[in-house]
Short mmCIF file of C-alpha atoms in Angstrom, two decimals:
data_model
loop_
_atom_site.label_atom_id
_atom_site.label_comp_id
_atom_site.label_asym_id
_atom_site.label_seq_id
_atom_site.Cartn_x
_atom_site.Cartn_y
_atom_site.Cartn_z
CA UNK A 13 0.00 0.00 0.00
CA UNK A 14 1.35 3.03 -1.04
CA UNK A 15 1.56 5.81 1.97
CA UNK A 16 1.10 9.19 -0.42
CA UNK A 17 -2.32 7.92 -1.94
CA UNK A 18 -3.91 6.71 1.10
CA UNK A 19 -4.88 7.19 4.94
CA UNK A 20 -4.01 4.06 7.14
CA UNK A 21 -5.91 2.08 9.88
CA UNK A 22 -3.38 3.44 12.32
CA UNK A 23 -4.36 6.88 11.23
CA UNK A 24 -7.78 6.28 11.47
CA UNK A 25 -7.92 4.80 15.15
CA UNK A 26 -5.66 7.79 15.96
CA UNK A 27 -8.82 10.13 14.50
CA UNK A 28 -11.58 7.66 16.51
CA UNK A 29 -9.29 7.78 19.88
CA UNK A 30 -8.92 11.67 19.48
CA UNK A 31 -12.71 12.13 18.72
CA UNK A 32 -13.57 10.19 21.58
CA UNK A 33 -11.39 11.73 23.83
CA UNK A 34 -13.40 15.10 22.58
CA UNK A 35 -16.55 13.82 22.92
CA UNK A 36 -15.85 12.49 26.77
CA UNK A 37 -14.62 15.79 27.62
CA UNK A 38 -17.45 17.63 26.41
CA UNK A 39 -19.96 15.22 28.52
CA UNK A 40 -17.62 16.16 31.45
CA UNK A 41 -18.04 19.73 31.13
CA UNK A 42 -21.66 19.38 30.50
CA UNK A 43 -22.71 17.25 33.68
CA UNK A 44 -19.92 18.70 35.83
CA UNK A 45 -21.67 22.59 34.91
CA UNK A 46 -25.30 20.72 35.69
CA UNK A 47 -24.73 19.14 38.67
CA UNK A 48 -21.33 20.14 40.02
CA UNK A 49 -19.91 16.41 40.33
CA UNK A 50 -19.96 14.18 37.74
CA UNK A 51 -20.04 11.07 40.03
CA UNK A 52 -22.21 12.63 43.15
CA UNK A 53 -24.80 10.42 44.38
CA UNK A 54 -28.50 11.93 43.89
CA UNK A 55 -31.48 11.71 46.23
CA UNK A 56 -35.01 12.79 44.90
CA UNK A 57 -36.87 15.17 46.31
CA UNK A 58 -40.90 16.55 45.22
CA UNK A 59 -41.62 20.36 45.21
CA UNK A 60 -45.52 21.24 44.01
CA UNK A 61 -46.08 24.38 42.14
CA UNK A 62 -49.20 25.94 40.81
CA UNK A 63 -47.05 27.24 37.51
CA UNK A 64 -43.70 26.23 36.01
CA UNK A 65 -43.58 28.94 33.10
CA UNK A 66 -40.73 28.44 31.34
CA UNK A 67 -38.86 25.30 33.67
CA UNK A 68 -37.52 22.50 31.33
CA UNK A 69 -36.29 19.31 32.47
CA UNK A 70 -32.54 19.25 32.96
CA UNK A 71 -32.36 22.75 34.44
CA UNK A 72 -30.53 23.27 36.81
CA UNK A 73 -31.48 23.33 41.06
CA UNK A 74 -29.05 25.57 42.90
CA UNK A 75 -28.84 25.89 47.36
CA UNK A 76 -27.74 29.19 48.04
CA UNK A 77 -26.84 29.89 44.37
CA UNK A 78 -24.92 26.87 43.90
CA UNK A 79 -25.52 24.20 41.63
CA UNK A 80 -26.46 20.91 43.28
CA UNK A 81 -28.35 19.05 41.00
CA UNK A 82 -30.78 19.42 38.06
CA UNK A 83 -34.81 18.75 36.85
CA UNK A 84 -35.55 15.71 36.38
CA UNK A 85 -39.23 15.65 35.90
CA UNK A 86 -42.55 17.84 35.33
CA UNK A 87 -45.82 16.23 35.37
CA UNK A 88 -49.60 17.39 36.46
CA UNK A 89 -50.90 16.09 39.64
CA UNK A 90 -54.05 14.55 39.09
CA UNK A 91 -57.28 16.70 39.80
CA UNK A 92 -58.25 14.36 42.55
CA UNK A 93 -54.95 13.88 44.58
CA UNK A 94 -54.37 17.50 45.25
CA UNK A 95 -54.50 18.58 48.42
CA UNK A 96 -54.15 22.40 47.61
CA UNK A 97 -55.86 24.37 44.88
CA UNK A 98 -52.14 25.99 43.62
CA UNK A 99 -50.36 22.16 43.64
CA UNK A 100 -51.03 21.40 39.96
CA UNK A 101 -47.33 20.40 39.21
CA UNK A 102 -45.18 18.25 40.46
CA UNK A 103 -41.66 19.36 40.06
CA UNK A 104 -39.08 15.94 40.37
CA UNK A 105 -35.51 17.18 41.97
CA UNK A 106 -32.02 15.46 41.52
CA UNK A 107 -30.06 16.70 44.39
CA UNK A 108 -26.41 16.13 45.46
CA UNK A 109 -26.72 13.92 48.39
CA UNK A 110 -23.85 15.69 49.72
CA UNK A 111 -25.86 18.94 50.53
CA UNK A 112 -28.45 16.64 52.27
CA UNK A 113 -28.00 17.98 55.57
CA UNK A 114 -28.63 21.79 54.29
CA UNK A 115 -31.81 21.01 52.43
CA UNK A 116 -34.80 20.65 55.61
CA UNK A 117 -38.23 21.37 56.40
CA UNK A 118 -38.50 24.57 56.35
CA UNK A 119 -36.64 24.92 53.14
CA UNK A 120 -38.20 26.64 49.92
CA UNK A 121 -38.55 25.87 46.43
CA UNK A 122 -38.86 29.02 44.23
CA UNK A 123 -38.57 29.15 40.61
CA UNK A 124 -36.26 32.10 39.28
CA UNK A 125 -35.03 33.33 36.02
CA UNK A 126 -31.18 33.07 35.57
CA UNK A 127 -29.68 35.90 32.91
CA UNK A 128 -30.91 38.25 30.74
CA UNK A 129 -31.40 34.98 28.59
CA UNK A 130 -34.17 34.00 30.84
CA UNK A 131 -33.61 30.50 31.63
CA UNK A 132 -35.16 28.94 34.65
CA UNK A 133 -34.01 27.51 37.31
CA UNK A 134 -34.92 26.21 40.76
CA UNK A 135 -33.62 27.91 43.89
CA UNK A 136 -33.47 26.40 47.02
CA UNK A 137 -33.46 28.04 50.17
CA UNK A 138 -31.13 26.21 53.14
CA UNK A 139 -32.93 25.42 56.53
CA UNK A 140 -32.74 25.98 60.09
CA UNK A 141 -30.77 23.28 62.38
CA UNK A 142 -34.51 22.80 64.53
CA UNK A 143 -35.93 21.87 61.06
CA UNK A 144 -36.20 18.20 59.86
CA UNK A 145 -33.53 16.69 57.56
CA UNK A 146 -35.44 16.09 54.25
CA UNK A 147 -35.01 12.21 53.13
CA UNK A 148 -35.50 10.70 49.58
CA UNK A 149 -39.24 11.42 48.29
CA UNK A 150 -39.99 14.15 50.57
CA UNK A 151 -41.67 17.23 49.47
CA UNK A 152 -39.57 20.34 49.35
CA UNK A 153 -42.61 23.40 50.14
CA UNK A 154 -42.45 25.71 47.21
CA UNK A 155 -42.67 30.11 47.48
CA UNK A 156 -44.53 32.34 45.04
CA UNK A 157 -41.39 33.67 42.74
CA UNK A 158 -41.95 36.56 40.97
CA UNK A 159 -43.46 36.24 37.44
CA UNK A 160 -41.85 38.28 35.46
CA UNK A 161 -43.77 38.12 32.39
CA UNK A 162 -46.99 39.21 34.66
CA UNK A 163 -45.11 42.26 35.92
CA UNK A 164 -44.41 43.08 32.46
CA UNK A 165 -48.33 42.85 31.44
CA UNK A 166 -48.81 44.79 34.65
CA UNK A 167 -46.22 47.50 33.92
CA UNK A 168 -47.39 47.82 30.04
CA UNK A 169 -51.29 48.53 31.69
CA UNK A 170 -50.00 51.00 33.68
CA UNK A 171 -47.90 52.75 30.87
CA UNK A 172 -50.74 52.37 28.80
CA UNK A 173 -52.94 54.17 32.17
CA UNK A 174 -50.42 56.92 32.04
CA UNK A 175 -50.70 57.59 28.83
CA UNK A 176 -54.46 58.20 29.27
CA UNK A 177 -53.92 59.81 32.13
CA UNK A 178 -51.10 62.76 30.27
CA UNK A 179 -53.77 63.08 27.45
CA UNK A 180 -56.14 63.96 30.07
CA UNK A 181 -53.98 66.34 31.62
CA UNK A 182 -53.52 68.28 28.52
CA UNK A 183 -56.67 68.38 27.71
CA UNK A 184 -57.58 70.07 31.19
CA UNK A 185 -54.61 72.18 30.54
CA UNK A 186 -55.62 73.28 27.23
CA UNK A 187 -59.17 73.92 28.71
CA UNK A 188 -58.06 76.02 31.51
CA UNK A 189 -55.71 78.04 28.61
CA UNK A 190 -58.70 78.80 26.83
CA UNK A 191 -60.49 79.91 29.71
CA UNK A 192 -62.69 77.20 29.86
CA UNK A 193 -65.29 76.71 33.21
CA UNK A 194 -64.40 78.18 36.45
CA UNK A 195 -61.20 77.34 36.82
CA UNK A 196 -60.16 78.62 33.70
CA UNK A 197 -61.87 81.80 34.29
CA UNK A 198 -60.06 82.57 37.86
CA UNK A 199 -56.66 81.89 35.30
CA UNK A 200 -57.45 83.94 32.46
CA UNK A 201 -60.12 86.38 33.64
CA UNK A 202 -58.72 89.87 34.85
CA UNK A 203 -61.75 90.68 36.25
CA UNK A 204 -62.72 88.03 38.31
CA UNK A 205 -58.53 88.12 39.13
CA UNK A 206 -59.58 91.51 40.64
CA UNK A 207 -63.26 91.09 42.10
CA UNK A 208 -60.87 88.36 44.20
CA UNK A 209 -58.23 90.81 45.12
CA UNK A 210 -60.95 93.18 46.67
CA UNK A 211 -62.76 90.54 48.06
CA UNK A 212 -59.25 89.55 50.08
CA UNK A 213 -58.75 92.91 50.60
CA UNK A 214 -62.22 93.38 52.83
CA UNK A 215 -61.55 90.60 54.47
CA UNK A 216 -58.22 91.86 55.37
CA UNK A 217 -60.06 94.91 56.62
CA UNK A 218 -62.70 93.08 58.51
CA UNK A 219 -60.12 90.80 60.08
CA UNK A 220 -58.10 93.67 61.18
CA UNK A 221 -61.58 95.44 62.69
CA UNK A 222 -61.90 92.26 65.13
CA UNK A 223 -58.27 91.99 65.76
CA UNK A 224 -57.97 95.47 67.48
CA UNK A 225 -61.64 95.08 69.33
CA UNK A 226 -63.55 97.27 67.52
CA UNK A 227 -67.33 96.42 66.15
CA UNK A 228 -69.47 93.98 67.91
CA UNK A 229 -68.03 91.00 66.80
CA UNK A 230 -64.63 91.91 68.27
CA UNK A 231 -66.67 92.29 71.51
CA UNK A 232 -67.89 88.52 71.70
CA UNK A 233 -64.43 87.68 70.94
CA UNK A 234 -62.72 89.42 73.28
CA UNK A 235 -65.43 90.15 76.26
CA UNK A 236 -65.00 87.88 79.32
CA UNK A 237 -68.02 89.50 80.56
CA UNK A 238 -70.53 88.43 77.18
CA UNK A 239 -68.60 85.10 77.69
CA UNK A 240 -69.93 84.29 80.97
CA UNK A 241 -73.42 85.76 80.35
CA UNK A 242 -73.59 82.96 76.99
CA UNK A 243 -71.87 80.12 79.32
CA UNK A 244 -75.10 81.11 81.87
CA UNK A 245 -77.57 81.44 79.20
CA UNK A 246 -75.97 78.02 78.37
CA UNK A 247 -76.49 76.43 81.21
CA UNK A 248 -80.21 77.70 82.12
CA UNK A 249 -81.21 76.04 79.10
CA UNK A 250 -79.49 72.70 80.61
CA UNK A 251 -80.96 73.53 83.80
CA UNK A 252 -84.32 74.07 81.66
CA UNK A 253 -83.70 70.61 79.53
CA UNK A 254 -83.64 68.97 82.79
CA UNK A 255 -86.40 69.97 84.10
CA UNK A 256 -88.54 69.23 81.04
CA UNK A 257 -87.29 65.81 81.10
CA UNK A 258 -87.83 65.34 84.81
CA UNK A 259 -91.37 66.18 84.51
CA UNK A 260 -91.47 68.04 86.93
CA UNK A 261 -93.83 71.43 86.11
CA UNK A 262 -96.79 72.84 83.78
CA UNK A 263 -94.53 72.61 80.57
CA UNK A 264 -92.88 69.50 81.34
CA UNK A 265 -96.39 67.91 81.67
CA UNK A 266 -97.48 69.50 78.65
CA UNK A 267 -94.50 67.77 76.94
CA UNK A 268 -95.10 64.36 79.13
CA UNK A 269 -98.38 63.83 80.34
CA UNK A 270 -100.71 62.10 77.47
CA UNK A 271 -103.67 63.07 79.35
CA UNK A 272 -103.39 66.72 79.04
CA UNK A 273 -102.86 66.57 75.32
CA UNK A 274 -105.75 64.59 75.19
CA UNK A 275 -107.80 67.31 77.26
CA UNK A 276 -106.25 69.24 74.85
CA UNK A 277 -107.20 67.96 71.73
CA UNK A 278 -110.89 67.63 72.63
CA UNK A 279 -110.83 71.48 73.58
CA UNK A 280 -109.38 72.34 70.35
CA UNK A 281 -111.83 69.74 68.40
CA UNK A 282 -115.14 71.79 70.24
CA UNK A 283 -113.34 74.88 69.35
CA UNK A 284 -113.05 73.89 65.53
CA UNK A 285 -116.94 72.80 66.00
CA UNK A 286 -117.89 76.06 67.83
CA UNK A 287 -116.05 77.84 65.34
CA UNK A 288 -117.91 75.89 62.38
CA UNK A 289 -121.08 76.61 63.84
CA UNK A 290 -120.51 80.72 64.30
CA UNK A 291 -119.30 80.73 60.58
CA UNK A 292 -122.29 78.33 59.71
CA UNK A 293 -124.61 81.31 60.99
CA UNK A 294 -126.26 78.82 64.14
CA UNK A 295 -127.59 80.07 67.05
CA UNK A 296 -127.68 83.96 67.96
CA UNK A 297 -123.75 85.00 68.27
CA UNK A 298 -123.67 83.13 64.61
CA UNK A 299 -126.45 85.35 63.61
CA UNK A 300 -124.87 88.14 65.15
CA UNK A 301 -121.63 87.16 62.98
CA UNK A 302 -123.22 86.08 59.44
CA UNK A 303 -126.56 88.51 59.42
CA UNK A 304 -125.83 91.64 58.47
CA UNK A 305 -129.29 93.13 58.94
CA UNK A 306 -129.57 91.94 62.53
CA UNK A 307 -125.84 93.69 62.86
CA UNK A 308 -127.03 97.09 62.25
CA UNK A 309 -129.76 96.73 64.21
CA UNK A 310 -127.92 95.64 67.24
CA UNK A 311 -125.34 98.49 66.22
CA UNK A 312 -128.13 101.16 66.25
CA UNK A 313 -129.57 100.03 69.59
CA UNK A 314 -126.17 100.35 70.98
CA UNK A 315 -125.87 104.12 69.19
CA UNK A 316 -129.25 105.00 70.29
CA UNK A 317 -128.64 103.83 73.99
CA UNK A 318 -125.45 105.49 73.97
CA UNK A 319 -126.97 108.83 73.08
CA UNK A 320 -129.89 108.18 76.19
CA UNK A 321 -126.73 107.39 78.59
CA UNK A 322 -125.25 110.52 77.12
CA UNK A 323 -128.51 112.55 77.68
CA UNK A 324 -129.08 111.17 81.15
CA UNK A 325 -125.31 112.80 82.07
CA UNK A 326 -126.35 115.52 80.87
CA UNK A 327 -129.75 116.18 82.12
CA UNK A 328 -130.90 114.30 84.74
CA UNK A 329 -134.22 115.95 85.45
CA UNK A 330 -135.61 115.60 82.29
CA UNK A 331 -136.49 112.05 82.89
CA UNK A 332 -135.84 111.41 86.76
CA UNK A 333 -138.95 113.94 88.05
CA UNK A 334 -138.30 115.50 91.08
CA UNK A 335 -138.82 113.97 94.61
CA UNK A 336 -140.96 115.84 96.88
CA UNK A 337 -141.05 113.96 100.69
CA UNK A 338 -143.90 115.97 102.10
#
């Protein structure tokens, strides 16, 4: 075999040992960047999640920010097996039994986004030394991470409320330019901008008055004297209130005692009937109201006796004769 035309076996399992080599090297890299040992023994652990947006299998599951194992399964719990309305996934965990001791009780599970790449991974928190050591099929409670992909929805809603909320302002602002309602008017009108300068300016004046205890106002301000007189007027009208609640006296009864507003309420019922009766023209004082004839004869008996009283004043004799005894 000629060497210049050909490649020879020894050349090729030189190319197979060398790819090999390549190929063993790149696994090494690959598991010992996904679970930091490439011979660590792995224990399983369950963490239940109500959402694993964006979590693959194989990513990786870090304690404290360092990589101890990877994903190794996501499945849906069934409807009927869950025990909380938020455990709809079960998350499987390949952990590094060598970080066994950090990874207790009161650990938590929490899904975060690694990079501006956003890959997922799970976070695990360590526990406390009171806290159980978690063994082989145990679940791992899991903590509301932060979804960033909601935030984002959230922030663009309340750009997008912003934005609504500028247009409004210039709107207003253009309103009030244009001396638009009231507010625009106090901006742009001179004369209301002046009607309020007097208006401060009286009040300024009035103030002033009170301040240096001038004017009756200024007096009930400043006078101990009117002071005491409304604190007694006050407290007659307590004494007063009392009293009428007590029942004690003619007005407290009147307020409290059913029986003299009864009294009362016939009274004024035969006063509404009298009264009916005098404008119905009955009996003589109605007649005396509603007849106008018999009026002006009553009214020129009274004249005409007035002028005999009169008369009788004036001359006695001329209807009382004389008396004679013998």
């Amino acid at each position: 075999m000629n060497g210049t035309s050909g490649i020879s076996w020894r050349q090729i399992r030189v190319g197979l040992a060398v790819t090999t080599a390549l190929i063993v090297l790149a696994l090494a890299v690959f598991f010992i960047g996904e679970t930091g040992a490439v011979f660590g023994e792995r224990y399983r652990l369950i963490t239940l999640m109500p959402s694993a947006s964006g979590l693959m299998q194989g990513a990786s599951v870090r304690l404290a920010g360092q990589d101890v194992g990877k994903v190794e399964g996501i499945e849906f719990v069934p409807v009927a097996e869950r025990s909380h309305p938020d455990h709809v996934l079960k998350i499987t965990l390949g952990v590094n039994r060598a970080v066994r001791e950090q990874i207790r009780s009161d650990s938590e599970a929490r899904i975060r986004t690694l990079g501006l790449l956003g890959d997922k991974i799970i976070d695990l928190t360590p526990g406390s030394a009171e806290a159980r050591v978690l063994e082989t099929g145990d679940t791992v409670p899991s903590a509301v991470a932060l979804d960033y992909e909601q935030m984002l929805g959230t922030a663009f809603e309340l750009v997008d409320d912003v934005a609504v909320m500028l247009r409004s302002l210039r709107s207003i602002a253009d309103s009030l330019l244009a001396g638009h309602g009231t507010a625009g008017q106090l901006l742009m009108d001179t004369t209301l901008y002046a009607e309020l300068i007097r208006t401060s300016r009286s009040m300024n004046r009035f103030l002033t008055t009170v301040a240096s205890g001038e004017g009756v106002l200024a007096q009930l301000a400043e006078d101990d004297e009117l002071y005491e007189d409304l604190r007694s007027v006050i407290a007659d009208l307590d004494t007063l209130t009392a009293v009428l609640v007590s029942g004690e006296g003619t007005l407290s009864r009147l307020l409290t005692d059913e029986t003299l507003y009864w009294q009362l309420a016939g009274a004024s019922a035969r006063a509404d009937s009298l009264l009916a009766a005098l404008e119905a023209g009955e009996g003589t004082l109605g007649q005396l109201m509603t007849d106008q004839e018999l009026y002006e004869s009553v009214l020129k008996l009274l004249v005409d006796m007035q002028t005999v009283v009169t008369e009788l004043r004036e001359n006695p004799r001329k209807y009382v004769p004389p008396i004679r005894v013998f």
